[in-house]
Coordinates of C-alpha atoms in Angstrom, one line a residue:
Chain V
M30 CA -29.6 -30.1 -46.9
K31 CA -31.1 -26.8 -47.0
F32 CA -32.7 -27.3 -43.5
R33 CA -29.3 -27.9 -42.3
L34 CA -27.7 -24.7 -44.0
Y35 CA -30.3 -22.7 -42.4
I36 CA -29.8 -23.7 -39.0
S37 CA -26.0 -23.5 -39.3
L38 CA -26.4 -20.1 -40.5
F39 CA -29.0 -19.2 -37.6
F40 CA -26.5 -20.4 -35.0
L41 CA -23.5 -18.6 -36.6
I42 CA -25.5 -15.2 -36.6
T43 CA -26.8 -15.7 -33.0
L44 CA -23.4 -16.1 -32.0
W45 CA -21.9 -13.2 -33.8
A46 CA -24.7 -11.2 -32.4
G47 CA -24.1 -12.4 -29.1
S48 CA -20.3 -11.8 -29.2
S49 CA -20.8 -8.1 -30.7
N50 CA -23.3 -6.9 -28.1
S51 CA -21.5 -8.4 -25.0
A52 CA -19.8 -5.5 -23.5
P53 CA -17.4 -6.6 -21.0
R54 CA -19.0 -7.4 -17.5
V55 CA -16.9 -6.0 -14.6
V56 CA -16.4 -5.8 -10.8
S57 CA -15.3 -2.9 -9.3
A58 CA -13.2 -3.2 -5.9
G59 CA -12.5 0.2 -4.3
I60 CA -14.9 3.1 -3.8
C61 CA -13.2 5.2 -6.3
A62 CA -13.4 2.7 -8.7
D63 CA -17.3 2.1 -8.1
T64 CA -17.8 6.3 -8.7
L65 CA -15.8 6.0 -11.8
T66 CA -17.3 2.9 -13.1
L67 CA -20.9 4.0 -12.5
S68 CA -20.3 7.3 -14.5
V69 CA -19.3 5.5 -17.4
A70 CA -20.5 1.8 -17.4
D71 CA -23.9 0.7 -18.5
P72 CA -25.5 -0.5 -15.1
S73 CA -25.8 -4.3 -17.1
Q74 CA -22.3 -4.4 -17.2
I75 CA -21.8 -4.0 -13.7
I76 CA -21.4 -7.5 -11.6
A77 CA -20.7 -6.1 -8.6
L78 CA -19.6 -2.8 -6.5
T79 CA -18.1 -2.3 -3.1
K80 CA -20.6 -1.9 0.0
A81 CA -19.8 1.8 -0.2
A82 CA -21.4 2.6 -3.2
A83 CA -24.8 2.1 -1.5
D84 CA -23.8 4.3 1.2
V85 CA -25.5 7.6 1.0
E86 CA -23.0 9.3 2.5
L87 CA -20.1 8.2 0.3
S88 CA -21.4 7.4 -2.9
P89 CA -22.3 10.2 -5.5
Y90 CA -23.9 8.1 -8.0
I91 CA -26.2 5.8 -5.6
D92 CA -28.9 6.7 -8.1
K93 CA -27.3 4.3 -10.3
V94 CA -26.5 1.3 -8.3
Q95 CA -29.0 -1.4 -9.1
K96 CA -30.4 -3.3 -6.3
G97 CA -28.2 -6.4 -4.7
K98 CA -25.0 -5.0 -6.8
A99 CA -23.3 -3.4 -3.8
H100 CA -21.6 -6.1 -1.8
T101 CA -18.3 -7.7 -1.2
V102 CA -18.0 -10.4 -3.9
S103 CA -16.0 -13.5 -2.6
F104 CA -13.4 -15.2 -5.0
E105 CA -15.8 -17.9 -5.3
E106 CA -18.6 -15.7 -6.7
M107 CA -15.8 -14.4 -8.8
F108 CA -15.6 -17.5 -10.5
L109 CA -19.0 -18.3 -11.1
E110 CA -19.8 -14.8 -12.5
K111 CA -16.6 -14.6 -14.8
P112 CA -16.0 -10.9 -15.0
E113 CA -14.0 -9.8 -18.1
M114 CA -12.1 -7.3 -15.7
V115 CA -11.9 -6.2 -11.9
I116 CA -11.3 -2.5 -11.8
V117 CA -9.3 -1.4 -8.5
D118 CA -8.2 1.9 -7.2
E119 CA -6.0 3.4 -4.2
F120 CA -8.2 1.8 -1.8
T121 CA -8.3 -1.7 -2.9
P122 CA -5.4 -3.4 -0.7
D123 CA -2.4 -4.9 -2.7
M124 CA -3.1 -8.4 -1.3
T125 CA -6.6 -8.5 -2.9
I126 CA -5.1 -7.4 -6.3
D127 CA -2.5 -9.9 -6.0
V128 CA -5.0 -12.7 -5.5
Y129 CA -7.1 -11.4 -8.4
K130 CA -4.1 -11.7 -10.7
R131 CA -2.9 -15.0 -9.6
L132 CA -6.7 -16.1 -10.4
G133 CA -6.0 -15.0 -13.8
F134 CA -8.7 -11.9 -13.6
K135 CA -7.6 -8.9 -15.6
I136 CA -6.9 -5.7 -13.7
F137 CA -7.7 -2.0 -14.7
K138 CA -6.3 0.2 -12.1
I139 CA -7.3 3.8 -11.6
P140 CA -4.8 5.9 -10.0
P141 CA -5.9 8.7 -7.5
L142 CA -7.7 11.5 -9.6
K143 CA -6.3 14.7 -8.2
T144 CA -8.0 16.8 -10.7
F145 CA -10.7 17.3 -13.0
D146 CA -8.7 16.8 -15.9
D147 CA -7.6 13.5 -14.3
V148 CA -11.4 12.7 -14.3
K149 CA -11.9 13.5 -17.7
K150 CA -8.9 11.4 -19.0
W151 CA -9.7 8.3 -16.8
Q152 CA -13.5 8.5 -17.8
E153 CA -12.5 8.4 -21.4
K154 CA -10.1 5.4 -20.8
L155 CA -12.3 3.3 -19.1
A156 CA -15.1 4.2 -21.6
V157 CA -13.0 2.5 -24.4
I158 CA -12.2 -0.4 -22.2
L159 CA -16.0 -1.1 -21.2
E160 CA -16.8 -0.3 -24.9
Q161 CA -19.0 2.6 -24.1
E162 CA -19.5 6.0 -25.9
K163 CA -17.6 8.7 -24.8
P164 CA -18.8 10.1 -21.5
R165 CA -20.8 13.2 -21.6
A166 CA -18.4 16.1 -21.3
F167 CA -18.6 18.3 -18.4
T168 CA -17.1 21.7 -17.8
I169 CA -13.8 22.0 -15.9
P170 CA -13.9 25.0 -13.5
V171 CA -11.3 27.8 -14.4
A172 CA -9.1 28.4 -11.1
Q173 CA -10.3 31.4 -9.4
K174 CA -8.7 34.8 -8.1
Q175 CA -7.5 34.3 -4.6
K176 CA -9.8 35.5 -2.1
N177 CA -7.5 35.4 0.8
I178 CA -10.2 33.8 3.0
L179 CA -9.3 31.1 5.6
A180 CA -11.5 27.9 5.1
S181 CA -11.5 24.8 6.9
V182 CA -13.4 21.7 6.4
Y183 CA -13.8 19.9 9.8
R184 CA -15.0 16.2 9.9
P185 CA -16.1 14.2 13.0
G186 CA -13.0 13.3 15.1
G187 CA -11.4 16.5 14.0
Y188 CA -10.1 15.0 10.8
S189 CA -9.5 17.9 8.4
P190 CA -8.2 17.2 4.7
G191 CA -4.9 18.8 4.1
R192 CA -2.5 19.3 1.0
F193 CA -2.8 16.4 -1.7
T194 CA -6.5 15.9 -0.9
N195 CA -9.6 16.3 -3.6
V196 CA -10.7 19.0 -0.9
D197 CA -7.7 20.9 -1.0
Y198 CA -7.8 20.9 -4.6
I199 CA -11.4 22.2 -4.6
L200 CA -10.8 24.9 -2.1
K201 CA -7.8 26.2 -3.7
L202 CA -9.6 26.3 -7.2
A203 CA -12.4 28.1 -5.8
G204 CA -9.8 30.7 -4.4
Y205 CA -9.7 30.1 -0.6
K206 CA -7.0 29.0 1.6
N207 CA -7.2 25.6 3.1
L208 CA -6.2 25.5 7.1
A209 CA -5.0 22.2 7.3
S210 CA -2.8 23.0 4.3
E211 CA -1.5 26.2 5.4
L212 CA -0.5 24.4 8.7
A213 CA 1.6 21.7 6.4
L214 CA -0.7 18.9 6.7
E215 CA -0.6 16.3 4.0
G216 CA -3.7 14.0 3.6
A217 CA -6.7 13.9 6.1
Q218 CA -5.2 14.5 9.4
T219 CA -6.5 15.8 12.8
I220 CA -6.8 19.3 13.8
S221 CA -7.4 20.0 17.6
L222 CA -10.4 22.1 18.3
E223 CA -8.0 24.6 20.2
T224 CA -6.3 24.7 16.8
L225 CA -9.4 25.6 14.9
I226 CA -10.5 28.1 17.5
Y227 CA -7.3 30.0 17.4
Y228 CA -6.9 30.5 14.1
N229 CA -10.7 30.9 13.4
P230 CA -11.2 30.3 9.6
E231 CA -13.8 32.4 7.9
L232 CA -15.2 29.6 6.2
L233 CA -16.3 26.4 8.3
I234 CA -17.1 23.3 6.3
T235 CA -18.7 20.2 7.4
D236 CA -19.2 17.2 5.0
A237 CA -20.6 14.3 7.5
A238 CA -24.2 14.2 8.5
L239 CA -24.7 15.4 12.1
E240 CA -27.7 13.7 12.7
G241 CA -28.6 10.3 12.9
K242 CA -27.9 7.3 15.5
Y243 CA -24.2 8.3 16.3
K244 CA -24.8 11.9 16.6
N245 CA -23.9 11.6 20.4
G246 CA -20.7 9.3 19.8
F247 CA -17.7 11.0 20.5
A248 CA -16.4 11.5 16.9
Q249 CA -19.7 13.2 16.3
M250 CA -19.9 15.0 19.3
L251 CA -17.0 17.1 18.6
L252 CA -18.6 19.0 15.8
R253 CA -21.4 19.8 18.6
H254 CA -18.9 21.2 21.3
N255 CA -19.9 24.4 22.9
A256 CA -16.7 25.7 21.9
I257 CA -17.6 26.0 17.9
S258 CA -21.6 25.2 18.2
E259 CA -21.8 28.9 16.7
K260 CA -19.4 28.4 14.0
I261 CA -21.1 25.0 13.3
D262 CA -24.5 26.6 12.9
K263 CA -23.1 28.9 10.5
S264 CA -21.1 26.2 8.3
L265 CA -21.4 25.2 4.9
Y266 CA -22.4 21.8 4.4
I267 CA -21.2 19.7 1.4
P268 CA -21.9 16.3 1.2
L269 CA -18.9 13.9 1.7
A270 CA -19.7 11.7 -1.5
R271 CA -19.6 14.8 -3.3
W272 CA -15.9 15.1 -3.0
F273 CA -14.5 11.9 -1.2
C274 CA -13.5 10.8 -4.8
L275 CA -13.2 13.4 -7.2
N276 CA -15.6 13.0 -10.0
P277 CA -17.9 15.0 -12.6
R278 CA -20.5 15.6 -9.6
S279 CA -17.8 17.1 -7.6
I280 CA -18.5 20.2 -9.6
Y281 CA -21.3 20.8 -7.2
A282 CA -19.0 20.9 -4.4
F283 CA -16.9 23.5 -6.5
R284 CA -19.9 25.6 -7.0
R285 CA -21.5 25.8 -3.6
V286 CA -17.8 26.7 -2.1
W287 CA -17.0 29.3 -4.8
R288 CA -20.6 31.0 -4.5
Y289 CA -20.5 31.1 -0.7
Y290 CA -18.2 34.1 -0.7
R291 CA -18.5 35.3 -4.3
Chain U
M12 CA 1.4 16.5 55.8
K13 CA 2.1 14.0 53.0
N14 CA -1.3 14.6 51.5
L15 CA -0.8 18.5 51.7
F16 CA 2.3 18.1 49.6
L17 CA 0.5 16.0 47.0
I18 CA -2.5 18.3 47.0
L19 CA 0.0 21.3 46.5
L20 CA 1.8 19.4 43.7
L21 CA -1.9 18.7 42.0
V22 CA -2.3 22.5 42.3
S23 CA 0.8 23.4 40.6
F24 CA 0.2 20.8 37.9
F25 CA -3.3 22.2 37.4
F26 CA -1.7 25.6 36.7
I27 CA 0.9 24.1 34.7
S28 CA -1.6 22.4 32.7
L29 CA -3.6 25.7 32.0
G30 CA -0.5 26.7 29.6
M31 CA -0.5 23.5 27.8
G32 CA -2.1 23.2 24.5
D33 CA -2.0 23.4 20.5
A34 CA -2.9 27.2 20.5
P35 CA 0.2 29.3 21.4
L36 CA -1.3 31.4 24.0
S37 CA 0.9 33.7 25.9
K38 CA 0.8 33.6 29.8
F39 CA -0.8 37.1 29.9
E40 CA -3.3 36.0 27.3
I41 CA -4.3 32.9 29.5
I42 CA -4.8 35.4 32.8
Q43 CA -6.7 38.0 30.6
S44 CA -8.9 35.2 29.2
L45 CA -10.0 34.2 32.4
F46 CA -11.4 37.7 33.3
D47 CA -12.4 38.7 30.0
T48 CA -16.0 39.6 29.2
K49 CA -16.0 39.3 25.6
Q50 CA -15.9 35.8 23.9
T51 CA -12.3 35.8 22.5
P52 CA -10.9 32.6 21.0
A53 CA -8.6 32.4 23.8
R54 CA -11.4 32.7 26.5
I55 CA -13.4 29.9 24.4
I56 CA -10.0 27.8 24.3
M57 CA -9.5 28.3 28.2
L58 CA -13.3 27.8 29.3
E59 CA -14.4 25.2 27.1
L60 CA -11.4 23.1 26.5
R61 CA -8.6 23.2 28.9
I62 CA -10.5 23.9 32.1
P63 CA -12.8 20.9 31.4
R64 CA -10.0 18.6 30.4
I65 CA -8.1 19.5 33.3
L66 CA -11.0 18.9 35.9
L67 CA -11.7 15.5 34.0
A68 CA -8.2 14.4 34.4
I69 CA -8.4 15.0 38.2
A70 CA -11.6 13.4 38.5
I71 CA -10.7 10.3 36.8
G72 CA -7.1 10.1 37.9
F73 CA -8.6 10.4 41.4
A74 CA -11.1 7.6 41.0
L75 CA -8.7 5.2 39.3
G76 CA -6.0 5.6 41.6
L77 CA -8.3 5.1 44.6
T78 CA -10.2 2.3 43.1
G79 CA -6.4 0.4 42.6
A80 CA -5.8 1.1 46.2
V81 CA -9.1 -0.5 47.4
M82 CA -8.9 -3.5 45.2
Q83 CA -5.2 -4.1 46.0
G84 CA -6.6 -3.9 49.8
W85 CA -9.4 -6.1 49.3
L86 CA -7.7 -8.7 47.2
R87 CA -4.4 -8.2 49.2
N88 CA -2.5 -8.2 46.2
P89 CA -0.2 -5.7 44.7
L90 CA -1.4 -6.7 41.1
A91 CA -4.9 -5.9 41.8
E92 CA -6.6 -3.0 39.9
P93 CA -9.6 -2.5 37.9
G94 CA -7.8 -2.8 34.3
L95 CA -6.2 -6.0 35.2
L96 CA -9.4 -7.8 36.6
G97 CA -11.5 -7.0 33.6
I98 CA -13.6 -4.2 35.3
S99 CA -12.0 -1.3 32.9
G100 CA -12.7 -3.9 30.3
G101 CA -16.1 -4.5 31.1
A102 CA -16.9 -0.7 31.1
S103 CA -15.4 -0.4 27.7
F104 CA -17.5 -3.0 26.6
G105 CA -20.6 -1.6 28.0
A106 CA -19.7 2.0 26.7
V107 CA -18.9 0.4 23.1
L108 CA -22.2 -1.2 23.2
A109 CA -23.8 2.0 23.8
I110 CA -22.2 3.3 20.6
Y111 CA -22.7 0.3 18.8
F112 CA -26.4 0.4 19.1
G113 CA -26.7 4.1 19.0
A114 CA -27.9 4.5 22.3
T115 CA -26.0 7.3 22.9
S116 CA -28.6 9.6 20.6
V117 CA -31.1 8.8 23.1
S118 CA -29.3 10.6 25.6
M119 CA -25.8 11.6 26.7
L120 CA -26.4 9.6 30.2
T121 CA -26.8 6.3 28.5
L122 CA -23.1 6.1 28.0
P123 CA -22.0 6.3 31.7
I124 CA -24.8 4.3 32.4
F125 CA -24.0 1.3 30.0
G126 CA -20.1 1.9 31.0
M127 CA -21.2 1.5 34.7
A128 CA -23.6 -1.8 34.1
G129 CA -20.4 -3.4 32.0
A130 CA -18.2 -2.5 35.0
F131 CA -20.6 -4.1 37.4
F132 CA -21.4 -7.0 35.1
A133 CA -17.6 -7.9 34.9
G134 CA -17.1 -7.1 38.7
M135 CA -20.0 -9.8 39.4
L136 CA -18.3 -12.6 37.2
L137 CA -15.1 -11.9 38.9
L138 CA -17.0 -12.3 42.2
V139 CA -18.5 -15.5 41.1
F140 CA -15.0 -17.0 40.1
A141 CA -13.5 -15.5 43.5
A142 CA -16.2 -17.6 45.3
A143 CA -15.2 -20.8 43.6
H144 CA -11.3 -20.2 43.8
S145 CA -10.0 -18.4 47.1
S146 CA -6.2 -18.1 45.8
S147 CA -5.6 -14.6 44.7
L148 CA -3.2 -15.8 41.7
S149 CA -6.0 -17.7 39.9
L150 CA -8.4 -14.7 40.9
I151 CA -5.7 -12.3 38.8
L152 CA -5.8 -14.9 36.1
A153 CA -9.4 -14.9 36.1
G154 CA -9.5 -11.3 35.9
L155 CA -6.9 -11.4 32.9
A156 CA -8.9 -13.7 31.2
L157 CA -12.1 -11.5 31.7
Q158 CA -10.1 -8.5 30.5
S159 CA -9.3 -10.5 27.2
L160 CA -13.0 -11.4 26.7
M161 CA -14.2 -7.7 27.1
S162 CA -11.4 -6.9 24.8
A163 CA -12.4 -9.4 22.3
L164 CA -16.1 -8.4 22.5
A165 CA -15.3 -4.7 21.9
A166 CA -13.0 -5.8 18.9
L167 CA -15.9 -7.8 17.7
A168 CA -18.3 -4.8 18.0
L169 CA -15.5 -2.6 15.8
N170 CA -15.3 -5.5 13.5
L171 CA -19.4 -5.6 13.0
A172 CA -19.7 -1.9 13.1
P173 CA -22.5 -0.8 10.8
S174 CA -21.0 2.3 9.9
P175 CA -17.5 3.9 9.9
H176 CA -18.8 6.4 12.3
A177 CA -19.3 3.9 14.8
A178 CA -15.9 2.5 14.0
L179 CA -14.2 5.6 14.4
D180 CA -15.8 6.2 17.6
I181 CA -15.1 2.5 19.1
A182 CA -11.5 3.0 17.9
Y183 CA -11.4 6.2 20.0
W184 CA -12.7 4.5 22.8
L185 CA -9.9 1.8 22.9
M186 CA -7.2 4.4 22.8
G187 CA -8.4 6.5 25.8
S188 CA -8.2 10.1 25.5
L189 CA -9.3 13.6 27.2
A190 CA -8.7 15.3 24.1
D191 CA -11.7 18.0 23.2
R192 CA -14.2 17.1 26.1
S193 CA -16.6 19.9 27.5
M194 CA -18.2 20.9 30.7
L195 CA -21.0 18.6 29.8
H196 CA -18.8 15.6 30.0
V197 CA -17.7 17.0 33.5
K198 CA -21.3 17.4 34.6
I199 CA -22.2 13.7 33.2
A200 CA -19.3 12.0 35.0
L201 CA -18.4 13.9 38.2
P202 CA -21.7 12.8 40.0
F203 CA -21.0 9.4 39.4
I204 CA -17.5 9.3 40.4
L205 CA -17.9 11.5 43.5
C206 CA -20.5 9.0 44.6
G207 CA -18.4 6.1 43.9
C208 CA -15.3 7.6 45.7
L209 CA -17.2 8.5 49.0
I210 CA -18.1 4.9 49.2
L211 CA -14.7 3.6 48.4
F212 CA -13.7 5.9 51.3
Y213 CA -16.3 4.6 53.6
T214 CA -14.4 0.9 53.1
G215 CA -11.1 2.0 54.7
K216 CA -11.8 0.5 57.9
S217 CA -12.9 -2.8 56.7
L218 CA -10.1 -3.1 54.3
Q219 CA -7.6 -2.1 57.4
A220 CA -9.5 -5.0 59.4
L221 CA -9.1 -7.4 56.4
S222 CA -5.5 -6.9 56.0
L223 CA -5.1 -9.1 59.1
G224 CA -6.8 -11.9 57.3
E225 CA -10.3 -12.9 56.4
E226 CA -11.0 -14.7 59.7
T227 CA -9.9 -11.9 62.0
A228 CA -11.8 -9.2 59.9
Y229 CA -14.9 -11.4 60.5
T230 CA -14.4 -11.6 64.2
M231 CA -13.9 -7.8 64.0
G232 CA -17.5 -7.5 62.6
V233 CA -16.5 -7.1 58.8
N234 CA -19.2 -8.4 56.7
L235 CA -17.2 -9.7 53.9
A236 CA -19.9 -10.6 51.4
R237 CA -21.3 -7.0 52.0
L238 CA -17.9 -5.4 51.5
K239 CA -17.4 -7.3 48.2
F240 CA -20.7 -5.9 47.0
I241 CA -20.0 -2.5 48.0
V242 CA -16.2 -2.7 46.6
I243 CA -17.7 -3.9 43.3
T244 CA -20.7 -1.4 42.9
A245 CA -18.4 1.5 44.0
T246 CA -15.6 0.4 41.7
A247 CA -18.2 0.2 38.9
F248 CA -19.4 3.9 39.5
C249 CA -15.9 5.0 39.4
V250 CA -14.6 3.1 36.6
G251 CA -18.1 2.9 34.4
A252 CA -18.1 7.0 34.6
S253 CA -14.2 7.3 33.9
V254 CA -14.3 5.0 31.0
A255 CA -17.4 6.5 29.6
I256 CA -15.8 9.8 29.4
A257 CA -12.3 9.0 28.5
G258 CA -12.2 5.6 27.2
S259 CA -9.5 3.1 28.4
I260 CA -7.1 4.6 30.6
P261 CA -4.8 1.5 32.1
F262 CA -2.3 1.0 34.9
V263 CA -3.3 4.2 36.9
G264 CA -4.9 2.0 39.3
L265 CA -1.7 -0.2 39.6
I266 CA 1.1 2.7 39.5
A267 CA -0.9 5.2 42.0
P268 CA -1.1 2.6 45.1
H269 CA 2.6 1.4 44.5
V270 CA 3.9 4.8 44.4
A271 CA 1.9 5.8 47.5
R272 CA 3.4 3.0 49.5
T273 CA 7.0 4.3 49.0
F274 CA 6.3 7.3 51.2
V275 CA 2.9 6.5 53.3
S276 CA 2.7 2.8 55.4
A277 CA 1.1 0.0 53.7
D278 CA -2.2 0.2 55.7
P279 CA -4.8 0.3 53.2
K280 CA -7.0 2.9 55.0
K281 CA -4.1 5.3 55.2
L282 CA -3.3 4.3 51.1
L283 CA -6.7 5.5 49.8
L284 CA -6.2 9.4 49.8
P285 CA -2.4 9.3 48.8
S286 CA -3.2 6.8 45.6
A287 CA -6.0 8.8 44.7
L288 CA -4.3 12.1 44.7
I289 CA -1.5 10.4 43.0
G290 CA -3.8 9.0 40.6
S291 CA -4.7 12.5 39.5
I292 CA -1.4 13.8 39.4
L293 CA -0.3 10.9 37.0
V294 CA -3.4 11.5 34.7
L295 CA -2.8 15.2 34.9
A296 CA 0.7 14.9 34.2
A297 CA 0.4 12.5 31.3
D298 CA -2.3 14.5 29.8
S299 CA -0.4 17.6 29.8
M300 CA 2.4 15.6 28.4
V301 CA 0.5 14.4 25.4
R302 CA -0.8 18.2 24.7
A303 CA 3.0 19.4 25.1
L304 CA 4.8 16.8 23.0
P305 CA 5.2 18.5 19.5
L306 CA 4.7 15.3 17.6
G307 CA 2.4 17.1 15.1
Y308 CA -0.1 14.3 15.5
D309 CA -2.6 13.2 18.2
L310 CA -1.0 11.0 20.6
K311 CA -3.7 9.5 23.0
L312 CA -3.7 9.3 26.6
G313 CA -4.1 5.9 27.1
V314 CA -1.3 5.0 24.6
L315 CA 1.0 7.2 26.5
I316 CA -0.1 5.6 30.1
S317 CA 0.3 2.2 28.9
L318 CA 3.9 3.2 27.7
I319 CA 4.6 4.1 31.2
G320 CA 2.3 1.4 32.9
V321 CA 4.1 -1.7 31.1
P322 CA 7.5 -0.9 32.4
F323 CA 6.2 0.1 35.7
M324 CA 4.2 -3.2 36.1
L325 CA 7.2 -5.2 35.0
A326 CA 9.4 -3.6 37.6
I327 CA 7.1 -4.5 40.1
L328 CA 7.3 -8.2 38.9
H329 CA 10.9 -8.0 39.1
S330 CA 11.1 -6.7 42.7
H331 CA 8.6 -9.0 44.0
R332 CA 10.8 -12.1 42.6
K333 CA 13.6 -10.8 44.4
M334 CA 11.8 -10.2 47.6
V335 CA 10.7 -14.1 47.4
G336 CA 14.1 -14.8 46.2
G337 CA 13.3 -16.2 42.9

């Protein structure tokens, strides 16, 4: 009799311990969802991230990505792994989200994070959901006085982030005028080389690696064009990963830009 | 006289085009920049951006217009042109492969070489088919199938692109553009285009003889097998180098000879130079339009020419149906 009681107690304790320690296991299905998840979650909670999480040019938390975790998850795998939640963002196609919902998965959607305050707020929300401690606080930079210096971020293919982008937010926070924003461009749009040369921004920033296999492709070659080669040589390089999705590590981008003309 | 008129028209487009661009330069600034000794933004814009772009538009339009006239003369079919026969598609696919595998990082020359190889390969495939089927309709259909295959292969490369940069580059190819090209691109493309054009002009007499029928041409001493090889090789030079620099610019080879035919005789030899000049004018005018349209975003040259070319092609088909009483 006593033996049965011990056995039952043992199983009850094991079950209780198992349930209390099992923080929700999640799948992230968007590049910015990856970034926020990696900044909050315990690595053992993450079933899968998108491929972008392992891309050195796009992922600020590549050091936290466990081997084999960054891959596209098929719906079949989802059923096998049974995540408690799927974290999505603005880059997750609506169609994919609908399928997840129809299959009964719980969805946590992160909206576009436009300010460092947003980052802090959503980190805390996610930490509660993932049953993690409150994330380590980071100091939100104070908006700097306008320097009246024209800056431009120029990317392969002539793309330049304008209004309502993270880059615009960081440039303005650091006290610069953003050329694309001054030209009333919204989102990441193209600026022709002619326009760039004509407005001649004092600070030119690049955030794409110019070397590698594709350095002579047309999109990349644009940044090696004779017309701007001198300016590119003097340009400031901020890795794209630092500000593609706003995150605590984006502070680095702010500091680099701010100090350049301090 | 008619050629002189076309040359004058081209020269006037050259000067009009100098004033077109995103930077609001005045006429005075444009003229001053050309003689300035200091590297002002206006001088950089003129010498490094606008002039190379204009030169490329002229060279590429010339090459595409000429190849269209030669192909129509050779196949004796008014719908023949490198784009419809899959040769441009082959060049695009070759260039896409060069970008996909990162071959362009070895040397900038790999791009036109891959483009020309792709065009030559597609041309040879077409020749193999032409040997089996003599009807020009089946040849055009085979060309369309070849073009679809090449587009599908290029789309496959885009689908499997290993990096967003490669995908972006391939997407650029498929749309065709002369934006932000430099003198380096002129230096890369021009020798191949010149070489191809010279060879194509040399075929004029044979094309003239061929217009009387293959048997007559043969009795007049035209070596048909040799002519086919020369046409395909020279077309590969012209189209490969053009596509490698500007991406896919369709319909120029179709439109230019048709416009030329309206005021020059249908003699294939006499049609070559006017077609080439009209090709130049067409590409330069379309590129100027791309730069002048106040759309606020980057309209691609290939897209604009397609928008013009499709109704033109339908008009040709319509007039052809009328002629045969369909």
